[in-house]
């Protein structure tokens, strides 16, 4: 189903009403801002040297036509295959996280909580036992004066 709202075309997937995407805004998260392929991003003549206006205009049209034609041809051939591979890859990634990694991490958290509790008890006992001595030792370190011996003549 296609809905036109002003100049923005929104396509809603038939199976899921919550799944829609904007046909005009194809990079809403600005994933590809680093790709600078406009004529003014690639070609520029300084003020000191300029070509004829007819040559400049013809070059612009050749650049734009070649870029658009090649991009359309390459995407026609490879985009469905790449989309299929990326869909498969992200499906496998989601499967790994949902069914393997997260349950494994949860299992480790449950099993390691006993070790964490034992270590916490030991550290608290050591901390309470040695805190007065540690305090005296640090005061001694800060009150002592260290003389620096010059190594260089």
Coordinates of N, CA and C in Angstrom, one line a residue:
X1 N 0.9 -1.2 0.0 CA 0.0 0.0 0.0 C 0.9 1.2 0.0
X2 N 0.6 2.2 -0.9 CA 1.4 3.4 -1.0 C 0.5 4.6 -0.6
X3 N 1.0 5.4 0.3 CA 0.3 6.6 0.7 C 1.1 7.8 0.4
X4 N 0.5 8.8 -0.3 CA 1.3 10.0 -0.6 C 0.9 11.1 0.3
X5 N 1.8 11.7 1.0 CA 1.6 12.8 1.9 C 2.4 14.0 1.5
X6 N 1.8 14.8 0.7 CA 2.6 15.9 0.1 C 3.6 15.4 -0.9
X7 N 4.9 15.6 -0.6 CA 5.9 15.1 -1.5 C 6.6 13.9 -1.0
X8 N 6.2 13.4 0.2 CA 6.8 12.3 0.8 C 5.9 11.0 0.5
X9 N 6.6 10.0 0.0 CA 5.9 8.8 -0.3 C 6.2 7.8 0.8
X10 N 5.2 7.2 1.4 CA 5.4 6.2 2.5 C 4.8 4.9 2.0
X11 N 5.7 3.9 2.1 CA 5.3 2.5 1.7 C 5.1 1.7 3.0
X12 N 3.9 1.1 3.1 CA 3.6 0.3 4.3 C 3.6 -1.2 3.8
X13 N 4.3 -2.0 4.5 CA 4.4 -3.4 4.2 C 3.1 -4.0 4.5
X14 N 2.6 -4.9 3.6 CA 1.2 -5.5 3.7 C 1.1 -6.3 5.0
X15 N 2.1 -7.1 5.3 CA 1.9 -8.0 6.4 C 2.0 -7.3 7.8
X16 N 2.6 -6.2 7.9 CA 2.8 -5.5 9.2 C 2.6 -4.1 9.0
X17 N 1.5 -3.6 9.7 CA 1.2 -2.2 9.6 C 2.2 -1.2 10.3
X18 N 2.9 -1.8 11.2 CA 3.9 -0.9 11.9 C 5.2 -0.8 11.1
X19 N 5.4 -1.6 10.1 CA 6.6 -1.6 9.3 C 6.4 -0.8 8.1
X20 N 6.9 0.5 8.1 CA 6.9 1.3 6.9 C 8.2 2.1 6.8
X21 N 8.4 2.5 5.6 CA 9.6 3.3 5.3 C 9.3 4.4 4.3
X22 N 10.1 5.4 4.3 CA 9.9 6.6 3.5 C 10.6 6.4 2.2
X23 N 10.0 6.4 1.1 CA 10.6 6.2 -0.2 C 11.5 7.4 -0.7
X24 N 11.2 8.6 -0.1 CA 12.0 9.8 -0.5 C 13.2 10.0 0.4
X25 N 13.0 9.7 1.6 CA 14.1 9.8 2.6 C 14.7 8.5 2.8
X26 N 15.7 8.1 2.1 CA 16.3 6.8 2.1 C 17.5 6.6 3.0
X27 N 17.9 7.7 3.6 CA 19.0 7.6 4.6 C 18.7 8.4 5.8
X28 N 17.6 8.1 6.5 CA 17.2 8.9 7.6 C 18.1 9.0 8.8
X29 N 19.0 8.0 8.9 CA 20.0 8.1 10.0 C 21.3 8.6 9.6
X30 N 21.4 9.1 8.4 CA 22.6 9.7 7.8 C 23.8 8.7 7.9
X31 N 23.6 7.5 7.5 CA 24.7 6.5 7.5 C 25.7 6.8 6.4
X32 N 25.4 7.5 5.4 CA 26.3 7.6 4.3 C 26.7 9.1 4.0
X33 N 26.8 9.9 5.0 CA 27.2 11.3 4.8 C 28.6 11.4 4.3
X34 N 29.4 10.4 4.5 CA 30.8 10.5 4.1 C 31.0 10.3 2.6
X35 N 29.9 9.9 1.9 CA 30.0 9.7 0.5 C 29.7 11.0 -0.2
X36 N 30.7 11.6 -0.8 CA 30.6 12.9 -1.5 C 30.7 12.6 -3.0
X37 N 29.6 12.5 -3.7 CA 29.7 12.1 -5.1 C 29.0 13.2 -6.0
X38 N 28.6 14.3 -5.5 CA 28.0 15.3 -6.3 C 29.1 16.0 -7.1
X39 N 28.7 16.6 -8.2 CA 29.6 17.3 -9.1 C 30.5 18.3 -8.4
X40 N 29.9 19.1 -7.6 CA 30.7 20.1 -6.9 C 31.6 19.5 -5.8
X41 N 31.3 18.3 -5.3 CA 32.2 17.6 -4.4 C 33.4 17.0 -5.0
X42 N 33.3 16.7 -6.3 CA 34.3 16.0 -7.0 C 35.2 16.9 -7.9
X43 N 34.5 17.7 -8.6 CA 35.2 18.6 -9.6 C 35.0 20.0 -9.2
X44 N 36.1 20.8 -9.4 CA 36.1 22.2 -9.1 C 37.2 22.9 -9.8
X45 N 36.9 24.0 -10.5 CA 37.9 24.8 -11.1 C 38.2 26.0 -10.3
X46 N 39.5 26.3 -10.1 CA 39.8 27.6 -9.4 C 39.5 28.8 -10.3
X47 N 39.5 29.9 -9.7 CA 39.3 31.2 -10.4 C 40.3 31.5 -11.4
X48 N 41.6 31.0 -11.2 CA 42.7 31.4 -12.0 C 42.7 30.6 -13.4
X49 N 42.0 29.5 -13.4 CA 42.0 28.7 -14.7 C 40.6 28.1 -14.8
X50 N 40.0 28.4 -16.0 CA 38.6 28.0 -16.2 C 38.5 27.4 -17.6
X51 N 37.6 26.4 -17.8 CA 37.3 25.9 -19.1 C 36.2 26.7 -19.7
X52 N 35.9 26.4 -20.9 CA 34.8 27.1 -21.6 C 33.5 26.6 -21.0
X53 N 32.5 27.5 -21.0 CA 31.2 27.2 -20.3 C 30.5 26.0 -21.0
X54 N 30.7 25.9 -22.3 CA 30.1 24.7 -23.0 C 30.7 23.4 -22.6
X55 N 32.1 23.4 -22.4 CA 32.8 22.2 -22.0 C 32.4 21.9 -20.6
X56 N 32.3 22.9 -19.7 CA 32.0 22.7 -18.3 C 30.6 22.1 -18.2
X57 N 29.6 22.6 -19.0 CA 28.2 22.1 -19.0 C 28.2 20.7 -19.5
X58 N 28.9 20.4 -20.6 CA 28.9 19.1 -21.2 C 29.6 18.1 -20.3
X59 N 30.6 18.5 -19.6 CA 31.3 17.6 -18.6 C 30.4 17.3 -17.5
X60 N 29.7 18.3 -17.0 CA 28.7 18.0 -15.9 C 27.7 17.0 -16.3
X61 N 27.1 17.2 -17.5 CA 26.1 16.3 -18.0 C 26.6 14.9 -18.2
X62 N 27.8 14.7 -18.7 CA 28.5 13.4 -18.9 C 28.7 12.8 -17.5
X63 N 29.2 13.5 -16.5 CA 29.5 13.0 -15.2 C 28.2 12.5 -14.6
X64 N 27.2 13.4 -14.6 CA 25.9 13.0 -13.9 C 25.2 11.9 -14.6
X65 N 25.2 11.8 -15.9 CA 24.6 10.7 -16.7 C 25.3 9.4 -16.4
X66 N 26.6 9.4 -16.5 CA 27.4 8.2 -16.3 C 27.3 7.7 -14.9
X67 N 27.4 8.6 -13.9 CA 27.2 8.2 -12.5 C 25.8 7.6 -12.3
X68 N 24.8 8.3 -12.7 CA 23.4 7.7 -12.5 C 23.2 6.4 -13.3
X69 N 23.6 6.4 -14.5 CA 23.4 5.1 -15.3 C 24.1 4.0 -14.7
X70 N 25.4 4.2 -14.4 CA 26.2 3.1 -13.8 C 25.6 2.7 -12.4
X71 N 25.3 3.6 -11.6 CA 24.7 3.3 -10.3 C 23.4 2.5 -10.4
X72 N 22.5 3.0 -11.3 CA 21.3 2.2 -11.6 C 21.5 0.8 -12.1
X73 N 22.5 0.7 -13.0 CA 22.8 -0.7 -13.5 C 23.4 -1.6 -12.4
X74 N 24.3 -1.1 -11.7 CA 24.9 -1.9 -10.6 C 23.9 -2.3 -9.6
X75 N 23.1 -1.3 -9.2 CA 22.1 -1.6 -8.1 C 21.0 -2.6 -8.7
X76 N 20.7 -2.5 -10.0 CA 19.7 -3.4 -10.6 C 20.3 -4.8 -10.5
X77 N 21.5 -5.0 -10.8 CA 22.1 -6.3 -10.8 C 22.4 -6.8 -9.4
X78 N 23.1 -6.0 -8.5 CA 23.6 -6.5 -7.3 C 22.8 -6.2 -6.0
X79 N 22.0 -5.1 -6.0 CA 21.3 -4.7 -4.8 C 20.4 -5.8 -4.2
X80 N 19.6 -6.5 -5.1 CA 18.8 -7.6 -4.5 C 19.6 -8.7 -3.8
X81 N 20.7 -9.1 -4.5 CA 21.6 -10.1 -3.9 C 22.3 -9.6 -2.6
X82 N 22.8 -8.4 -2.6 CA 23.4 -7.9 -1.4 C 22.3 -7.7 -0.3
X83 N 21.1 -7.3 -0.7 CA 20.1 -7.2 0.3 C 19.7 -8.5 0.9
X84 N 19.7 -9.6 0.1 CA 19.4 -10.9 0.5 C 20.5 -11.4 1.5
X85 N 21.8 -11.1 1.1 CA 22.9 -11.5 2.0 C 22.9 -10.8 3.3
X86 N 22.6 -9.5 3.2 CA 22.6 -8.7 4.5 C 21.4 -9.1 5.4
X87 N 20.3 -9.4 4.7 CA 19.2 -9.9 5.5 C 19.5 -11.2 6.2
X88 N 20.2 -12.1 5.4 CA 20.6 -13.4 6.0 C 21.6 -13.2 7.1
X89 N 22.6 -12.3 6.9 CA 23.6 -12.0 7.9 C 23.0 -11.5 9.2
X90 N 22.1 -10.5 9.1 CA 21.5 -9.9 10.3 C 20.5 -10.9 10.9
X91 N 19.9 -11.7 10.1 CA 19.0 -12.8 10.8 C 19.8 -13.7 11.6
X92 N 21.0 -14.1 11.0 CA 21.9 -15.0 11.8 C 22.5 -14.3 13.0
X93 N 22.8 -13.0 12.9 CA 23.3 -12.3 14.0 C 22.2 -12.2 15.1
X94 N 21.0 -11.9 14.7 CA 19.9 -11.8 15.7 C 19.7 -13.2 16.4
X95 N 19.7 -14.2 15.6 CA 19.6 -15.6 16.1 C 20.7 -15.9 17.1
X96 N 21.9 -15.5 16.8 CA 23.0 -15.8 17.7 C 22.9 -15.0 19.0
X97 N 22.5 -13.8 18.9 CA 22.3 -13.0 20.2 C 21.1 -13.5 21.0
X98 N 20.0 -13.7 20.3 CA 18.8 -14.1 21.0 C 18.9 -15.5 21.6
X99 N 19.4 -16.5 20.9 CA 19.4 -17.9 21.3 C 20.7 -18.4 21.9
X100 N 21.8 -17.7 21.7 CA 23.1 -18.2 22.1 C 23.8 -17.2 23.1
X101 N 24.1 -16.0 22.7 CA 24.9 -15.1 23.5 C 24.2 -14.7 24.8
X102 N 23.0 -14.1 24.7 CA 22.3 -13.6 25.9 C 22.0 -14.7 26.9
X103 N 21.5 -15.9 26.5 CA 21.3 -16.9 27.5 C 22.7 -17.4 28.1
X104 N 23.7 -17.4 27.4 CA 25.0 -17.8 27.9 C 25.5 -16.7 28.9
X105 N 25.4 -15.4 28.6 CA 25.7 -14.4 29.5 C 24.9 -14.4 30.8
X106 N 23.6 -14.7 30.6 CA 22.7 -14.8 31.8 C 23.1 -16.0 32.6
X107 N 23.5 -17.1 32.1 CA 24.0 -18.2 32.8 C 25.2 -17.9 33.6
X108 N 26.2 -17.2 32.9 CA 27.4 -16.8 33.6 C 27.1 -15.8 34.8
X109 N 26.2 -14.9 34.6 CA 25.8 -14.0 35.6 C 25.3 -14.7 36.9
X110 N 24.4 -15.7 36.6 CA 23.9 -16.5 37.7 C 24.9 -17.3 38.4
X111 N 25.8 -18.0 37.6 CA 26.8 -18.8 38.2 C 27.9 -18.0 38.9
X112 N 28.2 -16.8 38.4 CA 29.3 -16.0 38.9 C 28.9 -15.2 40.1
X113 N 27.6 -15.1 40.3 CA 27.1 -14.3 41.5 C 27.6 -14.9 42.8
X114 N 27.7 -16.2 42.9 CA 28.2 -16.8 44.1 C 29.7 -16.5 44.3
X115 N 30.5 -16.5 43.3 CA 31.9 -16.1 43.4 C 32.0 -14.6 43.8
X116 N 31.1 -13.8 43.2 CA 31.2 -12.4 43.5 C 30.8 -12.2 45.0
X117 N 29.9 -12.9 45.5 CA 29.5 -12.7 46.9 C 30.6 -13.2 47.8
X118 N 31.3 -14.3 47.5 CA 32.4 -14.7 48.3 C 33.6 -13.7 48.3
X119 N 33.9 -13.2 47.1 CA 35.0 -12.2 47.0 C 34.6 -10.9 47.7
X120 N 33.4 -10.5 47.7 CA 32.9 -9.4 48.4 C 33.1 -9.5 49.9
X121 N 32.7 -10.7 50.4 CA 32.9 -11.0 51.9 C 34.4 -10.9 52.3
X122 N 35.2 -11.6 51.4 CA 36.6 -11.6 51.7 C 37.2 -10.2 51.7
X123 N 36.9 -9.4 50.7 CA 37.4 -8.0 50.6 C 36.9 -7.1 51.7
X124 N 35.7 -7.3 52.1 CA 35.1 -6.5 53.3 C 35.9 -6.9 54.5
X125 N 36.1 -8.2 54.7 CA 36.9 -8.6 55.9 C 38.3 -8.0 55.9
X126 N 39.0 -8.1 54.8 CA 40.3 -7.5 54.7 C 40.3 -6.0 54.9
X127 N 39.3 -5.4 54.3 CA 39.2 -3.9 54.4 C 39.0 -3.5 55.8
X128 N 38.1 -4.1 56.5 CA 37.9 -3.7 57.9 C 39.1 -4.1 58.8
X129 N 39.8 -5.2 58.5 CA 40.9 -5.6 59.3 C 42.1 -4.6 59.1
X130 N 42.4 -4.2 57.9 CA 43.6 -3.5 57.6 C 43.4 -2.0 57.4
X131 N 42.2 -1.5 57.5 CA 41.9 -0.1 57.3 C 42.7 0.8 58.2
X132 N 42.8 0.6 59.5 CA 43.5 1.5 60.4 C 45.0 1.5 60.1
X133 N 45.6 0.3 59.7 CA 47.0 0.3 59.3 C 47.3 1.0 58.0
X134 N 46.3 0.8 57.1 CA 46.5 1.4 55.8 C 46.4 3.0 55.9
X135 N 45.6 3.4 56.8 CA 45.5 4.9 57.0 C 46.8 5.4 57.6
X136 N 47.3 4.8 58.6 CA 48.6 5.2 59.2 C 49.7 5.2 58.1
X137 N 49.8 4.2 57.3 CA 50.8 4.0 56.3 C 50.7 5.1 55.3
X138 N 49.5 5.5 54.8 CA 49.4 6.5 53.8 C 49.8 7.9 54.4
X139 N 49.4 8.1 55.7 CA 49.8 9.4 56.3 C 51.3 9.5 56.4
X140 N 52.0 8.4 56.7 CA 53.5 8.3 56.8 C 54.1 8.6 55.4
X141 N 53.5 8.1 54.4 CA 54.0 8.3 53.0 C 53.9 9.8 52.6
X142 N 52.8 10.4 53.0 CA 52.6 11.8 52.6 C 53.4 12.8 53.5
X143 N 53.7 12.4 54.7 CA 54.5 13.2 55.5 C 56.0 13.1 55.3
X144 N 56.5 12.0 54.8 CA 57.9 11.8 54.5 C 58.3 12.7 53.4
X145 N 59.6 13.1 53.5 CA 60.2 14.0 52.5 C 61.2 13.2 51.7
X146 N 61.0 13.2 50.4 CA 61.9 12.5 49.5 C 62.9 13.5 48.9
X147 N 64.2 13.2 49.0 CA 65.2 14.1 48.3 C 65.5 13.5 47.0
X148 N 65.4 14.3 46.0 CA 65.8 13.9 44.6 C 67.2 14.1 44.4
X149 N 67.9 13.1 43.9 CA 69.3 13.2 43.5 C 69.4 13.4 42.1
X150 N 70.1 14.4 41.7 CA 70.3 14.8 40.3 C 71.2 13.8 39.6
X151 N 70.8 13.3 38.5 CA 71.6 12.3 37.8 C 72.5 13.1 36.8
X152 N 72.0 14.2 36.3 CA 72.7 15.0 35.3 C 73.7 16.0 36.0
X153 N 74.9 16.1 35.5 CA 75.8 17.1 36.1 C 75.4 18.5 35.9

